[in-house]
Structures are given as structure tokens and as C-alpha cells.
mmCIF file of C-alpha atoms and ligand atoms in Angstrom:
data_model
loop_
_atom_site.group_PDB
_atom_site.id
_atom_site.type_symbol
_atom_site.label_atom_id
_atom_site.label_comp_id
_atom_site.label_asym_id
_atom_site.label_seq_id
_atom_site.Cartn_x
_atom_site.Cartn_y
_atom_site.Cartn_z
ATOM 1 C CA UNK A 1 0.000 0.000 0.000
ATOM 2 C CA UNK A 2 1.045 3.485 -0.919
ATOM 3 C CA UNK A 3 1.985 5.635 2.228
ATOM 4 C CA UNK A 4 -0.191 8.541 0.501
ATOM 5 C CA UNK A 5 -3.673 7.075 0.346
ATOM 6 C CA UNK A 6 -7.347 9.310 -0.890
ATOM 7 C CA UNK A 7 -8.214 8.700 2.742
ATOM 8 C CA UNK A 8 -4.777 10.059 3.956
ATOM 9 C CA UNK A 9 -4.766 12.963 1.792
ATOM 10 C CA UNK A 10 -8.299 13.608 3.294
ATOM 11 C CA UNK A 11 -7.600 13.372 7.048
ATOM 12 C CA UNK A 12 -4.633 16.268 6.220
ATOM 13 C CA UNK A 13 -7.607 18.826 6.575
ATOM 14 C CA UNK A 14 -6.242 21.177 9.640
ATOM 15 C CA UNK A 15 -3.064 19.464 10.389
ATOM 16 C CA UNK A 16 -0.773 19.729 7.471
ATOM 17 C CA UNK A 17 -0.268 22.499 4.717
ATOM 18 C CA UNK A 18 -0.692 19.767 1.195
ATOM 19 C CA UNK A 19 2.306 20.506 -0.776
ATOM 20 C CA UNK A 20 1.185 18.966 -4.485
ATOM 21 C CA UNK A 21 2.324 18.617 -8.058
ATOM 22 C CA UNK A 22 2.133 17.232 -11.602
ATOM 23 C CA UNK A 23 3.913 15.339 -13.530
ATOM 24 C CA UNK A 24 4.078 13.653 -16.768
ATOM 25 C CA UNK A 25 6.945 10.936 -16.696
ATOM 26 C CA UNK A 26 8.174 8.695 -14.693
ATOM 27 C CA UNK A 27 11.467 10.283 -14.374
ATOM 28 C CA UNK A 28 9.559 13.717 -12.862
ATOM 29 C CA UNK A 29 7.741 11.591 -10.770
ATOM 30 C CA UNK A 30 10.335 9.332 -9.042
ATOM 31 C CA UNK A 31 12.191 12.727 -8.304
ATOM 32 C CA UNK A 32 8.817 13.992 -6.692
ATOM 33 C CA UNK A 33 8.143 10.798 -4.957
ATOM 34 C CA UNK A 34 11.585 10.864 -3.694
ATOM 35 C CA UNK A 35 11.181 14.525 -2.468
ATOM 36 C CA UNK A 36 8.003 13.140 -0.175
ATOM 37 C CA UNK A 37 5.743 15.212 -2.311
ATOM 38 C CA UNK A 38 2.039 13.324 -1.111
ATOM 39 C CA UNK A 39 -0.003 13.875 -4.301
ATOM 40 C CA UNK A 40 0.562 14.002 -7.737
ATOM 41 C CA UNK A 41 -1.830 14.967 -10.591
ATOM 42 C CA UNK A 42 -1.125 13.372 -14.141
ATOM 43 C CA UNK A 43 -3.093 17.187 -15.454
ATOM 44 C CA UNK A 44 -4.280 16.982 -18.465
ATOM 45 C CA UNK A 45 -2.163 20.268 -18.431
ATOM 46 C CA UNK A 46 0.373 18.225 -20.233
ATOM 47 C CA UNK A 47 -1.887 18.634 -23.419
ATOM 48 C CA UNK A 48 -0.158 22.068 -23.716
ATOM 49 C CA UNK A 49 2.941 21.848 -21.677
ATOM 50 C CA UNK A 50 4.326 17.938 -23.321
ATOM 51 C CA UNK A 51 2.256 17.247 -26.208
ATOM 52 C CA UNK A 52 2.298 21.204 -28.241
ATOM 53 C CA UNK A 53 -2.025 21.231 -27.985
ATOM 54 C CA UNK A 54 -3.389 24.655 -27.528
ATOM 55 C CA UNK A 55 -5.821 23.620 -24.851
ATOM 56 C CA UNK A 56 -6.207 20.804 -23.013
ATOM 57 C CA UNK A 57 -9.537 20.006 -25.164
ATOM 58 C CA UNK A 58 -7.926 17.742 -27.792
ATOM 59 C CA UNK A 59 -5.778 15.451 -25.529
ATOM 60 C CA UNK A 60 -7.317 11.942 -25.767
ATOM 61 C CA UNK A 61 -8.063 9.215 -23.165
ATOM 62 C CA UNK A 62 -5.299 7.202 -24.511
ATOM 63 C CA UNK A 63 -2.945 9.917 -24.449
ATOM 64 C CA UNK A 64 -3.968 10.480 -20.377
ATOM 65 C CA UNK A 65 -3.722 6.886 -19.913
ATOM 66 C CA UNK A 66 -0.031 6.588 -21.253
ATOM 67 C CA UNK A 67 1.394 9.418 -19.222
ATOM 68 C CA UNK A 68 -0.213 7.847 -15.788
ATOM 69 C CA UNK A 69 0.903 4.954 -15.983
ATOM 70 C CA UNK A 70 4.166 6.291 -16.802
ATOM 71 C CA UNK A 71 4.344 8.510 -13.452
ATOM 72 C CA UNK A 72 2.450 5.216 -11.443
ATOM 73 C CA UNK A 73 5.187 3.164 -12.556
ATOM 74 C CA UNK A 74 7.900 5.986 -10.864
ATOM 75 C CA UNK A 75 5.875 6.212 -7.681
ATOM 76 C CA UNK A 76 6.150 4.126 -4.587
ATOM 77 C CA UNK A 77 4.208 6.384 -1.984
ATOM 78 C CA UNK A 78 2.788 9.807 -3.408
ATOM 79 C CA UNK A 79 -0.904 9.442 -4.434
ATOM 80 C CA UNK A 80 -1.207 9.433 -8.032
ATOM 81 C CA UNK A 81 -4.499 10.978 -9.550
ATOM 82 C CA UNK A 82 -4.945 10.585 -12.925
ATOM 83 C CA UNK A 83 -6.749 13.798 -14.883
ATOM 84 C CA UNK A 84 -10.044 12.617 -16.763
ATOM 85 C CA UNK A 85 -9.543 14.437 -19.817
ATOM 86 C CA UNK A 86 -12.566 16.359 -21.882
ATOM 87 C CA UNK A 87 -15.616 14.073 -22.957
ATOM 88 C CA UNK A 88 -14.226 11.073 -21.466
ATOM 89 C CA UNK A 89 -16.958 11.339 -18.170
ATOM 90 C CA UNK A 90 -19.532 14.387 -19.211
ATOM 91 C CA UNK A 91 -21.795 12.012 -21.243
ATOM 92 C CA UNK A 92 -23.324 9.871 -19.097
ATOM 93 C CA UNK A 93 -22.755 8.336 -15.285
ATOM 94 C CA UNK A 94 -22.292 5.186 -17.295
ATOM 95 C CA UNK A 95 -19.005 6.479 -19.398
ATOM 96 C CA UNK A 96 -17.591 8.225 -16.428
ATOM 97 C CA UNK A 97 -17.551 5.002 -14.089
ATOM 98 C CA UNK A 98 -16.355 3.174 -17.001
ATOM 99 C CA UNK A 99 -13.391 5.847 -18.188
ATOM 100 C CA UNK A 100 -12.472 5.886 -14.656
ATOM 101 C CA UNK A 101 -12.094 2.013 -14.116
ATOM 102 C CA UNK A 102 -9.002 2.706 -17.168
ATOM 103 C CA UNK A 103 -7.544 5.069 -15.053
ATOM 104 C CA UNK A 104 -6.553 2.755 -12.376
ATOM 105 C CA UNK A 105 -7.092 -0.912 -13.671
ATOM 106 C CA UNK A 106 -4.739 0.090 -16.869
ATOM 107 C CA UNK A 107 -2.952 3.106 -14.891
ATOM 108 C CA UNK A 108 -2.141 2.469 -12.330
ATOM 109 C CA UNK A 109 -3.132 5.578 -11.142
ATOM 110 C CA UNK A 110 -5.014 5.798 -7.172
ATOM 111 C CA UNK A 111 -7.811 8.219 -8.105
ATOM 112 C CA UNK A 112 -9.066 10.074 -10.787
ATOM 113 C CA UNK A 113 -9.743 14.273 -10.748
ATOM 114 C CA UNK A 114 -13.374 15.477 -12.759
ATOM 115 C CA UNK A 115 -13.588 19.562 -13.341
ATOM 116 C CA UNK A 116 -17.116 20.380 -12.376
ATOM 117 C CA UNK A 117 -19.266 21.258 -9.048
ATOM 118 C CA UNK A 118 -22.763 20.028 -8.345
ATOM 119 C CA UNK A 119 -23.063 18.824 -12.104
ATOM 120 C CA UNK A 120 -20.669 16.036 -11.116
ATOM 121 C CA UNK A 121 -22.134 14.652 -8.181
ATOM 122 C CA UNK A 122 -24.068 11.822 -10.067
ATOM 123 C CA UNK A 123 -20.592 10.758 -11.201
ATOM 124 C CA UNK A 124 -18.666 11.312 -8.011
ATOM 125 C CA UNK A 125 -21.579 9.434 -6.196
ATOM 126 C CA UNK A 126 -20.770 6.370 -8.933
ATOM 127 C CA UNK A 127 -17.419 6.295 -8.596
ATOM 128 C CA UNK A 128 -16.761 6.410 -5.332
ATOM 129 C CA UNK A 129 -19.595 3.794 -4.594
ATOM 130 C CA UNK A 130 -17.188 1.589 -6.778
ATOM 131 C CA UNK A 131 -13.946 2.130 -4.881
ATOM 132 C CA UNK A 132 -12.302 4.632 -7.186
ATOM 133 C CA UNK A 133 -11.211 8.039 -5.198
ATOM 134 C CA UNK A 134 -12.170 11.379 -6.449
ATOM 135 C CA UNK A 135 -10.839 15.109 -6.199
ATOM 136 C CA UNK A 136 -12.972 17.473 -7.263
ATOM 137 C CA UNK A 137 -11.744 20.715 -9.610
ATOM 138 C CA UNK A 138 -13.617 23.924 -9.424
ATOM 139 C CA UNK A 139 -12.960 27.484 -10.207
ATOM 140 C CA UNK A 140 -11.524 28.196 -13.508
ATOM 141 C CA UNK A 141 -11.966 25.090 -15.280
ATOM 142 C CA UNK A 142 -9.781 24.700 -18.100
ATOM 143 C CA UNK A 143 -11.937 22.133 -19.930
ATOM 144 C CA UNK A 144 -14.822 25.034 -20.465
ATOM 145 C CA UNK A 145 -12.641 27.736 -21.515
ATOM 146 C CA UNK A 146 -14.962 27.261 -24.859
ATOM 147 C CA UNK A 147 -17.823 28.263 -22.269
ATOM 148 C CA UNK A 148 -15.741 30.660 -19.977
ATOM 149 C CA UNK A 149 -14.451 32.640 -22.753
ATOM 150 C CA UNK A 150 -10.727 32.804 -21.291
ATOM 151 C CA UNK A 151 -8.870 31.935 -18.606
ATOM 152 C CA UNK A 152 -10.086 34.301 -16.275
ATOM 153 C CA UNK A 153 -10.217 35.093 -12.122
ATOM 154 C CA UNK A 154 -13.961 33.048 -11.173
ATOM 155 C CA UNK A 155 -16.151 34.306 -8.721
ATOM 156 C CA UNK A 156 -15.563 37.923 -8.559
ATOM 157 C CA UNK A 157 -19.327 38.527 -8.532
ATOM 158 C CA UNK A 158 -20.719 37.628 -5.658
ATOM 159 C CA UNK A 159 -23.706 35.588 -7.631
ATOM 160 C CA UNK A 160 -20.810 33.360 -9.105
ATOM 161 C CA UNK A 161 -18.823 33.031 -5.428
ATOM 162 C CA UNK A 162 -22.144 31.743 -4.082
ATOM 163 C CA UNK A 163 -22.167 29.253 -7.210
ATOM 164 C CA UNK A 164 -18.700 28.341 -6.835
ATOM 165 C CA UNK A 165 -19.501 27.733 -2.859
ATOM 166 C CA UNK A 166 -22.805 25.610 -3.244
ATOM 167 C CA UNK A 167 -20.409 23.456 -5.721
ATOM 168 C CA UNK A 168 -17.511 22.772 -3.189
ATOM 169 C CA UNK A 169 -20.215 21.607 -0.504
ATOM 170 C CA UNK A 170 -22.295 19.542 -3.092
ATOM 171 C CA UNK A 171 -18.717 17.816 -4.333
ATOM 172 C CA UNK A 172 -17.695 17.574 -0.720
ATOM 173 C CA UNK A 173 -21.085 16.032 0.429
ATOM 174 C CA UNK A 174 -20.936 13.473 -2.797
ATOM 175 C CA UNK A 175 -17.670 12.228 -1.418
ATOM 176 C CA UNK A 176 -14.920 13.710 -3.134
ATOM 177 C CA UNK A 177 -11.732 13.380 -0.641
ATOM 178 C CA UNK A 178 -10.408 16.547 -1.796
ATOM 179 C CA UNK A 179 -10.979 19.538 -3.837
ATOM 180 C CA UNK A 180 -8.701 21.971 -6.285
ATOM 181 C CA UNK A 181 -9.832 25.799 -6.036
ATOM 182 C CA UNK A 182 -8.342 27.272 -9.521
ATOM 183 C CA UNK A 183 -8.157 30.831 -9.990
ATOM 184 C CA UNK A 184 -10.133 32.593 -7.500
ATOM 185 C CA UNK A 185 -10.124 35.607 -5.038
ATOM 186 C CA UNK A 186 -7.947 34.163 -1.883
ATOM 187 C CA UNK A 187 -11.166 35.616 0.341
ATOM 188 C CA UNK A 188 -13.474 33.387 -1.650
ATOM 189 C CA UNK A 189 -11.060 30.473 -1.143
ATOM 190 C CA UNK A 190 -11.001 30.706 2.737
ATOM 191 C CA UNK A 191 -14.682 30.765 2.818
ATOM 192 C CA UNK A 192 -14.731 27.477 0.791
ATOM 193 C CA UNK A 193 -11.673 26.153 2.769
ATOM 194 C CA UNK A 194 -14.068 26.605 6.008
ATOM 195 C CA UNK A 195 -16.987 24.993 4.424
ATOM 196 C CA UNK A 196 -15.970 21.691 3.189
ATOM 197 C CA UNK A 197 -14.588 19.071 5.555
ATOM 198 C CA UNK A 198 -12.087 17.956 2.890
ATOM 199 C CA UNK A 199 -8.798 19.918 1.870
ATOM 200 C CA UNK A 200 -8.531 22.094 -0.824
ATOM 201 C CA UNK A 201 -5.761 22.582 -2.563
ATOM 202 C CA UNK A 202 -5.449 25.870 -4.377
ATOM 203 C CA UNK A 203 -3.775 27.327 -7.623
ATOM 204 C CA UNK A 204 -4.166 31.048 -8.442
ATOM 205 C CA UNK A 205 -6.506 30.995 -5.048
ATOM 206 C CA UNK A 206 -4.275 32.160 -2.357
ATOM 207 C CA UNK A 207 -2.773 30.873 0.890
ATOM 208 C CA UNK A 208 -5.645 30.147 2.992
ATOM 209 C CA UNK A 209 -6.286 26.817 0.690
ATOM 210 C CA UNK A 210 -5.236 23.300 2.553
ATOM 211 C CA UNK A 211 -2.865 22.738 -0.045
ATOM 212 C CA UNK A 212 -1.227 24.076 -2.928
ATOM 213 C CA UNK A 213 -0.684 22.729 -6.400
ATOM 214 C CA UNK A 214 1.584 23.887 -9.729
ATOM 215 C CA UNK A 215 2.165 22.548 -12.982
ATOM 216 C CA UNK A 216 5.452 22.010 -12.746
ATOM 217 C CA UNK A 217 6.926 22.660 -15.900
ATOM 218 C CA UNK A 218 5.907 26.189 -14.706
ATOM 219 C CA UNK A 219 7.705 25.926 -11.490
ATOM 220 C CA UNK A 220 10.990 24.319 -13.035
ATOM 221 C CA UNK A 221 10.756 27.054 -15.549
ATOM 222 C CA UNK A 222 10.306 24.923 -19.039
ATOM 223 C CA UNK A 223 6.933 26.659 -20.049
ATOM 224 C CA UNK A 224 6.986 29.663 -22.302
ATOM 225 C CA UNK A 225 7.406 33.339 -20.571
ATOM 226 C CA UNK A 226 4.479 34.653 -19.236
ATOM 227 C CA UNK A 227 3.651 32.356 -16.950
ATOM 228 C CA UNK A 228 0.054 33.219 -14.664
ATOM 229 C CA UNK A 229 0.545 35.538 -12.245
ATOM 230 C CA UNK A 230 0.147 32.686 -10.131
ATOM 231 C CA UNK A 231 3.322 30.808 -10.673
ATOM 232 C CA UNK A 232 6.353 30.879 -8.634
ATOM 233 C CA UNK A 233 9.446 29.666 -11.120
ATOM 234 C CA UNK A 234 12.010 28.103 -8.789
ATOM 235 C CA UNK A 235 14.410 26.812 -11.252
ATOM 236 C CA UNK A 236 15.288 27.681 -14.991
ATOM 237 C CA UNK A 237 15.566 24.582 -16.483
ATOM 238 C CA UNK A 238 14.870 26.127 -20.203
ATOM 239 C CA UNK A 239 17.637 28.304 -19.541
ATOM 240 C CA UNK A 240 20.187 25.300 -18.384
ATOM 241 C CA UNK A 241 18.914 23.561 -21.285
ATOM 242 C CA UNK A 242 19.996 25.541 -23.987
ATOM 243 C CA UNK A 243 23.219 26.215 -22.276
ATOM 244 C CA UNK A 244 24.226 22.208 -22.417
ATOM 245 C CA UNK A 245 22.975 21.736 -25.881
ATOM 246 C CA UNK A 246 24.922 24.880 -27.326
ATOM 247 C CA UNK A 247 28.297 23.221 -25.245
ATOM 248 C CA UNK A 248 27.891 20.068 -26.864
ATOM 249 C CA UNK A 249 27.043 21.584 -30.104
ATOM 250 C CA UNK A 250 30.478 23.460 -30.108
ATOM 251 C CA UNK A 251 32.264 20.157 -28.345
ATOM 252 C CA UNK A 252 30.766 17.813 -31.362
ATOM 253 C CA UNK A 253 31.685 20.915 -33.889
ATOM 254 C CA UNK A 254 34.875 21.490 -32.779
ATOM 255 C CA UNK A 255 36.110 17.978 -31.889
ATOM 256 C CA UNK A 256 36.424 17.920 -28.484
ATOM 257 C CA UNK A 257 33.451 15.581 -28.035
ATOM 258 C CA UNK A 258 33.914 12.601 -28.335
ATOM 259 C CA UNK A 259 37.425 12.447 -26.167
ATOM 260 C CA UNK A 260 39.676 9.488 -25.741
ATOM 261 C CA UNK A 261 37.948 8.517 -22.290
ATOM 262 C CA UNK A 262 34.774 8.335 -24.146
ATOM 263 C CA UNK A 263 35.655 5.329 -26.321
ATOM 264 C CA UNK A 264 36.321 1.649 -25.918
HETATM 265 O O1 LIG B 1 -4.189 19.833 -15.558
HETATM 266 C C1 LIG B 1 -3.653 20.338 -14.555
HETATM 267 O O2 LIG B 1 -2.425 20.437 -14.494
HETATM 268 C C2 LIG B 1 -4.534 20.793 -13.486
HETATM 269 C C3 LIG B 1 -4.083 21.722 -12.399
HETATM 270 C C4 LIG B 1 -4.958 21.646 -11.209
HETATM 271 C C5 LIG B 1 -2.710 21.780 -11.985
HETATM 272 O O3 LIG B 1 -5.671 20.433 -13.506
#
């Protein structure tokens, strides 16, 4: 058994800040396992930041399923959620539940994340009733950006922030065992972080959030300049990048790559 479980990640709620991530490979995620990271989200994020899509709308089921069970496969104790991508759970209960199965019977992932409030709860009712975890996603919600218009600060009005509230406590009260808060005033946040009784972990939604989540291309710095406001870059990994392929560009060039201790 993982030492990150859904129920684990759950009982966090007042007694530790949820320090979260995503990944894409299994190289990212054995270094994020190894760094004790608890939770980490195969986003369909990687539609833009791995795979060169626009949005995350195109990114397929297959697609999602390949990149899980590459980060399940470097992950001994973080909780891995994979991220149900566009139209593979919005048709029908049926479709969700069965979608969901692939995630961890082919996976290998531990739960599955659905963007949506109250519409969801027929699905997070199903799928938890058949053993398979769910964290909820509300807030900006990349997967209507067709809808939303752009990716945009939710909530602001206070007919939306009431919206956006009466969605955390339907997800909450459907069983989801946590809940991400994307892009929204940090005041709204707290009031949603006080009215569930599972964590939420923010992004864009300020510190008062159980837990806090990046993509993290953005926070290695391998994502295009700007990032959202949001981001913190801790590294500049595009930056080291170049700087090793121009060296061995000039060493191959010039001759001084390959050396004698590099041959047999
Ligand atoms: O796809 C994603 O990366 C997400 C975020 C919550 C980080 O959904």
C-alpha cells in the first residue's frame, strides 16, 4: 500500500499544509516521490505543456492513460491521480464510471480528478460507490474555456462566489476526498476552505487553501514566458537547457566531443 492514500490525503484537513504537483513521466515523478511530495496529478495540463495542444480540449483518453501509468510506474508512496480528460466522463454516469475504471485498472493511477461542481455529483456518487477516489476541480476550469471565454479570475461577482460555494459543498457532500480551487479571489477560497470538511488545494486561489498545487513545468521554468501571475518559477531549467545543448554543439563541432575517455 502506498503511504499517501485518498483517505490520507483527506484526514490532512487542519493538520498539514498539502504541498502537491504534476507530472508527466516517470522520471519527474520518481524525483517527486523521492522529495516526499504526497499527491501528484497526471493534469491533463500536459496537453499544452508535453504534447504542443493549444488547450487541453484535444488530448485523448489514450494519451492520459499513457502518461499515468508512466508517473504510477515511478511512484512508490505519493498518491497518483490521474486527470479525466474532456468528454471522457460528461456524457453519461455510465461512461464516467467506465473511463475511470481505465484510469486505475490500466494506470495504475489511485484516483481520478473530474472539473465540475454540483453537475458532477451523479458521477462522483458512482465512482466512489465503486472504490475509485475522487478530487474534485472547481474554479476556472480549463476544460470550459470554450464556455468561460478565457482563462479568467472566477467568482468575482458575488452571484458566481455563491455558485462556486454551493459546488464545493455539493462535491464535498458526494464524497470527493479533496478539492482543487483554480483561480479565485484568496477571500473566496477561505470561505470554501471553512466549508468543506475535505482539503482544498489551491492554484491562483491564495494561501488560505489546505494545499497548494503547480504545474510544474511552470515551477521548473520549461513553459513559455508569461507564466500566470500565479506561478512561482524556482528553477530555470529552459535556460540550463539551452546552455548544455549549445556546449555540446560546439564540443561535437569542434572535436572535443567525443574524447579518448569516451571510447572503448
Ligand atoms: O491539468 C492540470 O495540471 C490541473 C491543475 C490543477 C494543476 O488540472
Amino acid at each position: 500500500m502506498k503511504t499517501w492514500t485518498a483517505l490520507k490525503i483527506k484526514q490532512t484537513k487542519g493538520r498539514q499544509k498539502l504541498c502537491c504537483l504534476t507530472a508527466t513521466d516517470c522520471a519527474y515523478a520518481r524525483l517527486l516521490d523521492e522529495a516526499g511530495i504526497p499527491l501528484i496529478l497526471v493534469g491533463d495540463s500536459l496537453a499544452m505543456t508535453v504534447l504542443g495542444y493549444e488547450t487541453t480540449l484535444p488530448v485523448t483518453l489514450t494519451e492520459m492513460l499513457h502518461h499515468t501509468a508512466a508517473v504510477a510506474r515511478g511512484t512508490s508512496a505519493a498518491l497518483v491521480v490521474g486527470d479525466m480528460p474532456f468528454m471522457s466522463y460528461q456524457a453519461s454516469t455510465a461512461q464516467a464510471v467506465g473511463n475511470a475504471g481505465r484510469f486505475l485498472k490500466e494506470a495504475g493511477a489511485d484516483a481520478v480528478k473530474l472539473e465540475g461542481g454540483a453537475v458532477r455529483v451523479p458521477a462522483v456518487r458512482a465512482l466512489t460507490a465503486n472504490g475509485i477516489p475522487v478530487l474534485g476541480h472547481i474554479g476556472l476550469t480549463p476544460q470550459s474555456i470554450r464556455a468561460m471565454g478565457g482563462y479568467t479570475v472566477q467568482g468575482r461577482k458575488p452571484e458566481d462566489a455563491r455558485r462556486i460555494l454551493d459546488d464545493a459543498r455539493a462535491l464535498d457532500a458526494a464524497g470527493v476526498f479533496a478539492i482543487v480551487l483554480e483561480c479565485m479571489p484568496p477571500a473566496l477560497a477561505a470561505e470554501v476552505t471553512a466549508a468543506v470538511s475535505v482539503p482544498t488545494i489551491g492554484i491562483g486561489a491564495g494561501p488560505s487553501c489546505d494545499g497548494q498545487i503547480l504545474v510544474l513545468h511552470d515551477v521548473l521554468g520549461l513553459t513559455p514566458e508569461p507564466a500566470p501571475k500565479f506561478v512561482k518559477r524556482y528553477a530555470d531549467l529552459a535556460g540550463t537547457v539551452r546552455e548544455a545543448i549549445a556546449a555540446y554543439r560546439r564540443d561535437v563541432e569542434n572535436g572535443a566531443y567525443p574524447a579518448p575517455e569516451h571510447g572503448y
